[in-house]
Coordinates of C-alpha atoms and ligand atoms in Angstrom, one line a residue:
T379 CA -92.0 18.0 32.5
L380 CA -90.4 16.4 35.3
A381 CA -89.3 13.4 33.1
N382 CA -88.1 15.8 30.6
N383 CA -86.1 17.5 33.3
I384 CA -84.5 14.5 34.8
A385 CA -83.6 13.3 31.5
T386 CA -82.1 16.9 30.3
S387 CA -80.3 16.7 33.5
I388 CA -78.9 13.0 32.8
I389 CA -77.8 14.3 29.7
R390 CA -76.1 17.3 30.8
I391 CA -74.4 15.2 33.5
K392 CA -73.3 12.7 31.0
N393 CA -71.8 15.1 28.5
K394 CA -70.1 17.0 31.4
K395 CA -68.5 13.7 32.4
A396 CA -67.4 13.0 28.8
L397 CA -66.3 16.6 28.6
Q398 CA -64.3 16.3 31.7
E399 CA -63.0 12.9 30.6
S400 CA -61.9 14.5 27.3
E401 CA -59.9 17.1 29.1
E402 CA -58.3 15.0 31.4
K403 CA -57.2 12.8 28.3
F404 CA -56.0 16.2 26.7
K405 CA -54.5 17.5 29.6
L406 CA -52.3 14.0 29.9
L407 CA -51.7 14.2 26.3
A408 CA -50.3 17.9 26.5
N409 CA -48.2 17.1 29.6
N410 CA -46.2 14.6 27.8
I411 CA -45.3 16.6 25.0
P412 CA -41.7 17.8 25.0
G413 CA -42.7 21.4 24.4
G414 CA -44.5 23.9 25.9
V415 CA -48.5 23.6 25.2
Y416 CA -50.7 26.7 25.4
L417 CA -54.3 27.0 24.7
V418 CA -55.7 30.8 25.1
K419 CA -58.9 32.5 24.4
F420 CA -58.5 34.9 21.2
D421 CA -59.3 38.0 23.1
K422 CA -57.2 41.1 23.8
K423 CA -55.5 39.8 27.1
R424 CA -55.2 36.3 25.5
T425 CA -56.8 34.8 28.6
K426 CA -55.0 31.6 29.3
V427 CA -57.1 28.3 29.2
F428 CA -54.3 25.9 29.5
L429 CA -50.8 25.6 29.9
N430 CA -49.0 22.1 30.4
N431 CA -46.1 21.5 32.8
E432 CA -43.2 22.1 30.0
F433 CA -44.3 25.5 29.8
E434 CA -42.9 26.3 33.1
K435 CA -39.6 24.6 32.1
L436 CA -39.1 26.3 29.1
T437 CA -40.0 29.8 30.2
G438 CA -38.4 29.6 33.6
Y439 CA -42.0 31.3 35.0
S440 CA -44.6 29.3 36.6
K441 CA -48.0 29.0 35.2
E442 CA -49.2 31.1 37.8
D443 CA -47.1 34.0 36.4
F444 CA -49.1 33.6 33.1
F445 CA -52.6 33.0 34.5
S446 CA -52.4 36.1 36.6
E447 CA -50.9 38.0 33.5
R448 CA -47.7 39.1 35.5
V449 CA -45.9 37.8 32.3
R450 CA -47.3 37.4 28.9
L451 CA -45.7 34.9 26.2
H452 CA -45.2 37.8 23.6
Q453 CA -43.0 39.8 26.1
L454 CA -40.6 37.1 26.1
Y455 CA -39.8 37.2 22.7
H456 CA -36.3 38.4 21.7
P457 CA -36.6 42.2 20.8
D458 CA -34.9 41.5 17.6
D459 CA -37.5 38.6 16.5
K460 CA -40.6 40.1 18.2
A461 CA -41.9 42.0 15.7
K462 CA -41.7 39.6 12.6
A463 CA -42.7 36.9 15.0
L464 CA -46.1 38.5 16.1
Q465 CA -46.3 39.7 12.4
E466 CA -46.4 36.1 11.0
I467 CA -48.7 34.8 13.7
D468 CA -51.4 37.7 12.8
K469 CA -51.2 36.8 9.0
A470 CA -51.7 33.4 9.8
I471 CA -54.6 33.7 12.0
K472 CA -56.3 36.1 9.7
E473 CA -56.0 33.8 6.9
K474 CA -57.0 31.0 9.2
K475 CA -54.1 29.0 8.5
S476 CA -51.6 27.2 10.6
F477 CA -48.4 29.0 11.6
L478 CA -44.7 28.2 12.2
V479 CA -42.5 30.9 13.5
T480 CA -38.6 30.5 14.8
S481 CA -37.4 32.9 17.5
R482 CA -35.2 33.5 20.5
L483 CA -37.1 33.7 23.5
I484 CA -35.5 35.2 27.1
K485 CA -36.1 32.9 30.0
K486 CA -36.6 34.2 33.5
D487 CA -33.1 34.0 34.2
G488 CA -32.0 35.8 31.1
T489 CA -30.6 33.0 29.2
E490 CA -31.6 32.8 25.5
I491 CA -33.0 29.9 23.9
W492 CA -34.2 29.1 20.3
I493 CA -37.7 27.9 19.8
E494 CA -39.8 26.6 17.0
E495 CA -43.5 28.0 17.6
H496 CA -46.4 25.5 15.9
G497 CA -49.6 26.9 16.4
E498 CA -53.3 27.6 15.0
A499 CA -56.4 29.3 15.6
I500 CA -59.5 27.4 16.9
I501 CA -62.3 28.6 14.8
V502 CA -66.0 27.9 16.1
N503 CA -68.9 29.4 14.2
D504 CA -66.5 31.0 11.6
V505 CA -65.0 33.0 14.3
V506 CA -61.4 32.5 16.0
E507 CA -62.3 31.6 19.5
Y508 CA -59.0 30.3 20.9
L509 CA -55.5 30.0 20.0
E510 CA -53.3 26.8 20.5
G511 CA -49.6 26.3 20.2
V512 CA -46.4 24.2 21.0
L513 CA -43.3 25.5 21.7
I514 CA -40.3 23.4 20.9
D515 CA -36.5 23.9 22.2
I516 CA -34.2 23.8 19.3
T517 CA -31.2 25.8 20.9
E518 CA -29.1 22.6 20.3
R519 CA -30.2 22.2 16.5
K520 CA -29.6 25.8 16.0
K521 CA -25.8 25.7 17.6
A522 CA -25.2 22.5 15.5
E523 CA -26.6 24.3 12.4
E524 CA -24.5 27.3 13.3
A525 CA -21.4 25.2 13.6
I526 CA -21.8 23.2 10.4
L527 CA -22.5 26.8 8.7
A528 CA -19.5 28.2 10.4
R529 CA -17.5 25.2 9.4
E530 CA -18.5 25.1 6.0
L531 CA -17.8 29.1 5.7
A532 CA -14.1 28.1 7.1
E533 CA -13.7 25.3 4.6
T534 CA -14.6 27.2 1.7
S535 CA -12.4 30.2 2.8
N536 CA -9.6 28.0 3.7
K537 CA -9.7 26.1 0.1
A538 CA -10.1 29.2 -1.7
K539 CA -6.7 30.6 0.4
S540 CA -5.1 27.2 -0.5
E541 CA -5.6 27.4 -4.1
F542 CA -4.7 30.9 -4.1
L543 CA -1.3 30.0 -2.3
A544 CA -0.9 26.9 -4.8
N545 CA -1.3 29.1 -7.7
M546 CA 0.6 31.9 -6.3
S547 CA 3.6 29.5 -5.2
H548 CA 3.4 28.1 -8.7
E549 CA 3.7 31.5 -10.4
I550 CA 6.7 32.3 -8.1
R551 CA 8.6 29.0 -8.6
T552 CA 8.8 29.7 -12.4
P553 CA 10.8 32.9 -12.6
L554 CA 12.7 31.5 -9.7
N555 CA 14.0 28.5 -11.4
G556 CA 15.1 31.1 -14.0
I557 CA 17.5 32.9 -11.4
I558 CA 18.7 29.7 -10.1
G559 CA 19.6 28.4 -13.4
F560 CA 21.1 31.5 -15.1
S561 CA 22.7 32.5 -12.0
K562 CA 24.4 29.1 -11.9
L563 CA 25.3 29.4 -15.6
L564 CA 26.8 32.9 -15.0
L565 CA 29.1 31.3 -12.1
N566 CA 30.8 29.1 -14.8
T567 CA 31.5 32.1 -17.0
R568 CA 34.7 34.3 -16.7
I569 CA 33.9 36.5 -14.0
T570 CA 36.0 38.1 -11.1
E571 CA 36.1 36.5 -7.6
V572 CA 34.2 39.5 -6.1
Q573 CA 31.6 38.8 -8.9
K574 CA 31.6 35.3 -8.2
Q575 CA 30.9 35.8 -4.4
Y576 CA 27.8 38.4 -5.3
L577 CA 26.5 35.8 -7.9
Q578 CA 26.9 32.8 -5.4
T579 CA 24.9 34.8 -2.7
V580 CA 22.2 35.7 -5.6
N581 CA 22.0 31.8 -6.3
Q582 CA 22.1 30.6 -2.6
S583 CA 19.2 33.2 -1.5
A584 CA 17.4 32.1 -4.6
E585 CA 17.5 28.4 -3.7
S586 CA 16.5 29.1 -0.1
L587 CA 13.5 31.3 -1.4
L588 CA 12.5 28.3 -3.8
D589 CA 12.6 25.6 -0.8
V590 CA 10.3 28.2 1.1
V591 CA 7.9 28.6 -1.9
N592 CA 7.9 24.9 -2.4
D593 CA 7.1 24.4 1.3
I594 CA 4.1 26.7 1.2
L595 CA 2.9 24.9 -2.2
D596 CA 3.1 21.6 -0.5
L597 CA 1.3 22.8 2.6
S598 CA -1.6 24.3 0.4
K599 CA -1.8 21.6 -1.7
I600 CA -2.4 19.3 1.2
E601 CA -4.8 21.7 2.6
A602 CA -6.7 21.9 -0.4
G603 CA -6.9 18.2 -0.3
K604 CA -5.0 18.1 -4.0
L605 CA -2.2 16.0 -2.8
S606 CA -2.2 12.4 -3.8
L607 CA 0.6 10.2 -3.4
E608 CA 2.3 8.0 -6.3
N609 CA 2.8 4.2 -5.7
S610 CA 5.9 2.7 -7.6
K611 CA 8.4 0.2 -7.2
T612 CA 11.9 2.0 -5.8
S613 CA 14.8 1.1 -3.7
L614 CA 15.1 1.7 -0.3
H615 CA 18.8 2.1 -0.4
T616 CA 18.5 4.7 -3.1
I617 CA 16.0 6.7 -1.3
I618 CA 18.1 6.5 2.2
N619 CA 21.5 7.4 0.2
Q620 CA 19.7 10.3 -1.3
S621 CA 18.3 12.1 1.6
V622 CA 21.7 11.5 3.8
D623 CA 23.8 12.8 0.7
M624 CA 21.4 15.8 0.8
V625 CA 22.5 16.9 4.3
K626 CA 26.0 15.4 4.9
F627 CA 28.0 18.2 3.9
T628 CA 26.2 20.5 6.4
A629 CA 26.7 17.9 8.9
H630 CA 30.2 17.5 8.1
Q631 CA 31.0 21.3 8.4
K632 CA 29.8 21.2 11.9
N633 CA 31.8 17.9 12.6
I634 CA 28.8 15.8 13.1
E635 CA 29.0 12.3 12.6
L636 CA 26.1 10.8 10.6
I637 CA 25.3 7.3 10.7
V638 CA 23.1 5.3 8.4
N639 CA 22.1 1.9 10.3
V640 CA 20.0 -0.3 8.1
Q641 CA 18.8 -3.6 9.5
E642 CA 20.2 -6.3 7.1
H643 CA 18.3 -8.7 5.3
I644 CA 15.6 -6.0 5.0
E645 CA 13.5 -6.1 1.9
C646 CA 14.8 -3.4 0.0
N647 CA 12.5 -3.1 -3.1
I648 CA 9.5 -1.2 -1.7
W649 CA 6.6 0.2 -3.3
T650 CA 5.8 3.9 -2.3
D651 CA 6.0 7.4 -3.4
E652 CA 9.5 7.6 -3.4
V653 CA 9.7 11.8 -3.9
R654 CA 7.5 12.2 -0.9
L655 CA 9.1 9.4 1.3
R656 CA 12.6 11.1 0.7
Q657 CA 11.2 14.4 1.4
I658 CA 9.9 13.4 4.9
L659 CA 13.4 12.0 5.4
Q660 CA 15.3 15.1 4.3
N661 CA 13.2 17.1 6.5
L662 CA 14.0 14.9 9.6
L663 CA 17.7 14.8 8.6
S664 CA 17.8 18.4 8.2
N665 CA 16.3 19.3 11.2
A666 CA 18.4 17.1 13.1
V667 CA 21.7 18.7 11.5
K668 CA 20.1 22.3 12.1
F669 CA 19.5 21.6 15.6
T670 CA 22.4 19.6 16.6
L671 CA 25.5 21.1 17.6
K672 CA 27.9 18.2 18.6
G673 CA 27.7 14.8 18.6
Q674 CA 26.0 12.4 15.9
I675 CA 23.1 11.7 13.9
E676 CA 21.5 8.2 13.3
L677 CA 19.1 7.2 10.6
N678 CA 18.0 3.8 11.6
I679 CA 15.8 1.6 9.5
T680 CA 14.2 -1.6 10.8
A681 CA 11.5 -3.6 9.4
S682 CA 9.1 -6.6 10.3
K683 CA 7.2 -8.9 8.0
V684 CA 3.6 -8.4 8.4
R685 CA 2.9 -11.3 5.6
E686 CA 4.0 -12.1 2.2
S687 CA 5.3 -9.3 0.3
K688 CA 4.1 -6.7 3.0
S689 CA 6.5 -5.1 5.2
K690 CA 5.9 -2.4 8.1
I691 CA 9.3 -0.5 7.9
R692 CA 10.2 1.8 10.8
F693 CA 12.4 4.9 10.1
E694 CA 14.0 6.7 13.0
V695 CA 16.1 9.8 13.0
K696 CA 18.1 10.4 16.4
D697 CA 20.3 13.4 17.2
T698 CA 22.1 14.4 20.0
G699 CA 21.0 18.0 19.6
I700 CA 19.1 20.6 21.9
G701 CA 15.8 18.7 22.2
I702 CA 12.5 19.6 22.8
K703 CA 10.5 20.6 25.9
P704 CA 7.7 18.1 26.5
E705 CA 5.0 20.6 26.2
N706 CA 6.3 21.9 22.9
K707 CA 6.0 18.5 21.3
G708 CA 2.3 19.2 19.8
K709 CA 3.1 22.6 19.0
I710 CA 6.2 22.0 16.7
L711 CA 3.7 19.8 14.3
E712 CA 1.8 22.7 13.5
A713 CA 2.3 24.7 10.3
F714 CA 4.3 28.1 11.0
S715 CA 4.9 27.1 14.5
Q716 CA 8.3 26.6 16.2
E717 CA 9.2 25.6 19.5
D718 CA 9.4 29.3 20.7
S719 CA 10.5 32.9 19.3
S720 CA 14.5 32.0 20.2
T721 CA 14.3 29.2 17.3
T722 CA 13.9 31.7 14.6
R723 CA 16.5 34.1 16.1
N724 CA 19.2 31.2 16.3
F725 CA 18.3 28.8 13.8
G726 CA 15.9 30.5 11.4
G727 CA 13.3 28.5 9.4
T728 CA 9.6 28.7 8.6
G729 CA 7.8 26.0 11.1
L730 CA 6.3 24.0 8.0
G731 CA 8.7 21.2 7.6
L732 CA 7.4 19.2 10.3
S733 CA 3.9 20.0 9.6
I734 CA 4.2 18.8 6.0
T735 CA 5.8 16.0 7.2
N736 CA 3.3 14.8 9.5
S737 CA 0.5 15.5 6.5
L738 CA 2.3 13.4 4.3
L739 CA 2.7 10.4 6.9
K740 CA -1.0 11.0 7.3
L741 CA -1.6 10.5 3.6
M742 CA 0.7 7.2 4.1
Y743 CA -1.9 6.0 7.3
S744 CA 1.2 6.9 9.6
Q745 CA 2.3 9.8 12.0
L746 CA 5.6 11.2 13.4
E747 CA 6.2 10.2 16.8
I748 CA 8.6 12.5 18.9
N749 CA 10.7 11.3 21.7
S750 CA 13.2 14.1 23.3
E751 CA 15.0 15.3 26.1
V752 CA 15.9 18.9 26.5
K753 CA 19.7 19.3 25.9
K754 CA 20.3 15.4 25.1
G755 CA 18.5 14.9 22.0
S756 CA 15.6 14.0 19.9
S757 CA 14.1 11.1 17.9
F758 CA 11.5 11.6 15.2
S759 CA 10.3 8.3 14.0
F760 CA 7.4 6.8 11.9
E761 CA 6.3 3.6 10.8
I762 CA 4.8 2.8 7.3
E763 CA 3.4 -0.4 5.9
L764 CA 4.8 -0.9 2.3
K765 CA 4.6 -3.5 -0.4
T766 CA 8.1 -5.1 -0.6
E767 CA 10.2 -7.6 -2.0
P768 CA 14.1 -8.5 -1.2
C769 CA 16.2 -7.1 -3.8
G770 CA 19.4 -8.7 -5.4
N771 CA 21.6 -11.0 -3.8
K772 CA 23.9 -9.8 -0.5
N773 CA 26.7 -11.6 -1.7
I774 CA 30.2 -10.1 -3.4
L775 CA 31.0 -11.1 -6.8
N776 CA 33.8 -13.7 -6.9
N777 CA 35.3 -12.8 -3.6
K778 CA 38.8 -13.0 -2.9
L779 CA 39.3 -11.2 0.1
K780 CA 39.5 -13.0 3.3
R781 CA 39.4 -10.4 6.2
A782 CA 38.6 -6.8 7.1
L783 CA 39.9 -4.4 9.6
V784 CA 38.2 -1.6 10.6
V785 CA 39.6 1.4 12.3
E786 CA 37.0 3.7 13.8
D787 CA 36.8 5.6 17.0
N788 CA 32.7 5.9 17.0
P789 CA 31.1 2.6 18.7
L790 CA 28.1 2.8 16.8
V791 CA 29.8 3.1 13.5
C792 CA 31.8 0.2 14.3
E793 CA 29.0 -1.6 15.2
V794 CA 27.2 -0.7 12.0
I795 CA 30.2 -1.6 9.8
E796 CA 30.5 -5.0 11.7
R797 CA 26.9 -6.2 10.7
M798 CA 27.5 -4.9 7.2
F799 CA 30.3 -7.2 6.8
R800 CA 28.8 -9.8 8.6
S801 CA 25.6 -9.8 6.1
L802 CA 28.3 -9.7 3.4
N803 CA 30.1 -12.9 4.8
L804 CA 33.5 -11.5 5.2
P805 CA 34.7 -11.6 8.8
C806 CA 35.9 -8.3 10.2
K807 CA 37.5 -6.7 13.1
T808 CA 37.1 -3.2 14.3
I809 CA 39.8 -1.3 16.4
S810 CA 39.5 2.1 18.0
T811 CA 43.3 2.8 18.4
K812 CA 45.9 5.0 16.4
T813 CA 49.0 4.3 18.2
D814 CA 51.4 1.9 16.3
L815 CA 48.7 1.6 13.6
P816 CA 51.0 1.5 10.5
S817 CA 53.3 -1.4 12.2
I818 CA 50.0 -3.1 13.4
I819 CA 48.8 -3.1 9.6
T820 CA 52.5 -4.1 8.3
N821 CA 52.5 -7.2 10.7
E822 CA 48.9 -8.5 10.5
E823 CA 48.6 -9.3 6.9
E824 CA 45.8 -11.4 7.1
Y825 CA 43.6 -8.4 7.1
D826 CA 43.7 -7.8 3.2
L827 CA 40.8 -5.2 3.5
I828 CA 41.5 -2.1 5.4
L829 CA 38.7 0.5 6.4
I830 CA 40.2 3.8 8.0
D831 CA 38.5 6.7 9.5
Y832 CA 40.4 9.3 8.1
E833 CA 39.1 12.1 10.4
F834 CA 40.2 10.0 13.3
L835 CA 43.5 9.1 12.3
N836 CA 44.5 12.2 10.7
K837 CA 46.8 13.0 7.6
K838 CA 50.2 11.8 8.7
V839 CA 49.0 8.3 10.2
T840 CA 47.0 7.9 7.1
H841 CA 49.7 8.5 4.5
E842 CA 52.0 6.2 6.5
I843 CA 49.2 3.3 6.0
I844 CA 49.0 4.3 2.5
D845 CA 52.5 3.5 2.1
V846 CA 52.4 -0.1 3.9
V847 CA 49.1 -1.0 1.8
S848 CA 50.1 0.4 -1.6
Q849 CA 53.1 -2.1 -1.4
N850 CA 51.1 -5.1 -1.8
Q851 CA 48.6 -5.4 -4.5
H852 CA 46.6 -8.1 -2.7
R853 CA 45.5 -5.7 0.2
H854 CA 43.1 -2.9 -0.2
L855 CA 42.5 0.3 1.8
I856 CA 39.1 2.2 1.7
I857 CA 39.5 5.7 3.4
M858 CA 36.4 6.9 4.8
Q859 CA 36.3 10.7 5.1
N860 CA 34.0 13.8 5.4
S861 CA 32.9 15.7 2.6
T862 CA 34.7 18.5 4.1
S863 CA 37.8 16.5 4.5
D864 CA 41.1 18.1 3.4
F865 CA 42.4 14.6 2.2
I866 CA 42.9 14.6 -1.5
S867 CA 43.0 11.3 -2.9
N868 CA 45.9 9.8 -4.9
K869 CA 44.5 8.1 -7.8
S870 CA 47.5 6.4 -8.5
F871 CA 47.2 3.5 -6.3
K872 CA 44.8 0.9 -7.6
N873 CA 44.2 -0.8 -4.2
I874 CA 43.7 2.7 -2.4
H875 CA 40.0 3.7 -2.6
N876 CA 38.0 6.6 -0.9
V877 CA 34.3 6.8 0.3
I878 CA 32.6 9.6 1.8
K879 CA 30.9 8.9 5.0
P880 CA 28.4 7.8 6.1
L881 CA 29.3 4.1 4.8
K882 CA 26.2 2.4 3.3
I883 CA 25.7 -1.1 2.9
N884 CA 25.0 -1.1 -0.9
V885 CA 28.1 1.2 -1.4
L886 CA 30.3 -1.1 0.7
Q887 CA 29.2 -3.9 -1.6
N888 CA 29.7 -1.9 -4.8
Y889 CA 33.2 -1.2 -3.7
L890 CA 33.9 -4.9 -2.7
N891 CA 32.7 -5.8 -6.0
K892 CA 34.9 -3.5 -7.9
I893 CA 37.5 -4.9 -5.6
N894 CA 37.2 -8.3 -6.5
N895 CA 36.3 -7.4 -10.2
P896 CA 38.5 -4.7 -11.6
F897 CA 37.2 -5.5 -15.0
L898 CA 33.9 -4.3 -14.3
D899 CA 34.6 -0.3 -13.9
N900 CA 31.0 0.4 -13.7
E901 CA 28.9 0.3 -10.4
I902 CA 27.2 -2.9 -10.3
V903 CA 23.7 -1.5 -9.4
D904 CA 22.0 -4.9 -10.6
L905 CA 23.2 -8.0 -11.9
T906 CA 21.0 -8.2 -14.7
L907 CA 22.4 -5.2 -16.1
V908 CA 26.0 -6.4 -16.0
N909 CA 25.1 -9.3 -18.4
N910 CA 23.1 -6.7 -20.9
D911 CA 24.9 -6.0 -24.0
K912 CA 25.4 -2.3 -23.9
N913 CA 25.0 -1.7 -27.5
K914 CA 21.4 -2.9 -27.3
I915 CA 20.4 0.0 -25.4
K916 CA 18.9 2.8 -26.9
I917 CA 18.0 5.9 -25.5
L918 CA 15.5 8.6 -27.0
I919 CA 15.1 12.0 -24.9
V920 CA 12.7 14.3 -25.8
E921 CA 12.7 17.8 -24.3
D922 CA 11.2 21.1 -25.1
Ligands
ADP2166 P1 11.6 24.8 11.0 O1 12.7 23.6 10.9 O2 11.7 25.3 9.7 O3 11.8 25.7 12.0 P2 9.9 22.5 11.4 O4 8.5 22.5 11.1 O5 10.8 21.6 10.4 O6 10.4 24.1 10.9 O7 10.5 22.4 12.8 C1 9.5 23.1 13.4 C2 10.4 23.2 15.0 O8 10.2 22.0 15.7 C3 11.6 23.9 15.1 O9 11.6 25.0 14.9 C4 12.2 23.6 16.2 O10 11.8 24.3 17.2 C5 11.7 21.9 16.5 N1 12.6 20.7 16.0 C6 12.5 20.2 15.0 N2 13.3 19.3 14.7 C7 14.0 19.2 15.9 C8 15.1 18.6 16.4 N3 15.5 17.5 15.7 N4 15.7 19.0 17.6 C9 15.2 20.0 18.1 N5 14.2 20.7 17.9 C10 13.6 20.5 16.7

């Protein structure tokens, strides 16, 4: 009996030790789980058997609070989630299955966290004896999920909005084009002066409405990700000239000097989306004209070679306008955003131009750079990398001219024109005087090409110069005038020419080619075309 008792005791002590060891291992494991672990009896009070350390961190209550029944886990469930969570747990216990519930938990300090509770009933002899579970804090995951959902929702509704806008703009554009086209036609019919004025207002209003609609269409296309860029060969000079021509009338009306300053020997055959590049330049130039009250606007274009047939071209539109406050520089790039409320009052506009410009530049892997000083002026610039190649030769065909004289008051215009002549290999001198000019020109006969700024000189002096130059058929006079100028050219002299400012290098080259080659009465755009037999060209127009 004694031996038996001793043996039983030894076994009991061994079992107890094993049990203790196993419990230690369980506790160590449970305390290293990154979640709250619980083991409770399946009785009415859910008597606590074990809670790990993380349980305290998760709930904010001490283990003691739970063991002493001061607080119970089900009291911590968010009231909106409690019923559902308990119901799910009960159901799983009844079915002797594991459970997984997601709910909000209110911590001791009142903060709300999202938890995922993984649990299971422990069954002994077919009876549920214990409940065990792990609570994992999924607040961060939940936030991320919610953010993704919110973003997806926003993106979908934004896309739907953009598509709606794109469709609507298209629907509005069609009848608008009708109004513009037919009011233009009507303007050419025999109507009274008053009717003409009414009709002009109709036409201009429709044009400006079309501009707004086009901007909205572009913006919504960009936002819906439906705008893709073309990439075809075009002439940098053509894009520049067309962009400048669009704004020169308004600039000249405001007596603002427009200057096109293109770096010489730039590779001017470029591969780009010419419509969009022109749109960008027009936006920047028309803003510059709009926000400049006096002074000048420069379009500066420089390039640096990246590698064979690739150049980085920098475009800059610089004005002497009202400027932008430093704190508003970011704001004006947003859609429907202007510098402040006085802008609309004083200048009108929708605040769409720059946003579209910057979005288009983004598609070209570039962005707008703004430098501005209030009341001094602004500079908007961007750089794009394009495939480029040199364009045509920069010489004057059969040049007989020896020396040019430029009469111009704006120093930057003088500098730009001087460089143009240098690149065309024609010596040139610039002067900014108008006193005794006719006699200077009479005496200094070595200048066989004279360029004068009509707005600087005025009508009287210009006519005196015309009188001098028209006497000598070997001398040529180019009168640079504004588009609003009151000067009417007299076509009777073959050696007197007019050009609308700003002077551009390829326009000057064309003039000089024409002066030297009077038999070529068409613009020399491309030398290959000059040698073409015109009769060989057949044109087919298909138009619905
Ligand atoms: P809009 O010209 O229709 O107002 P934009 O998007 O083209 O719209 O320009 C947004 C705003 O940026 C303008 O309203 C103006 O406040 C400011 N801004 C743009 N260009 C200039 C500039 N050259 N000089 C001063 N402010 C400018």
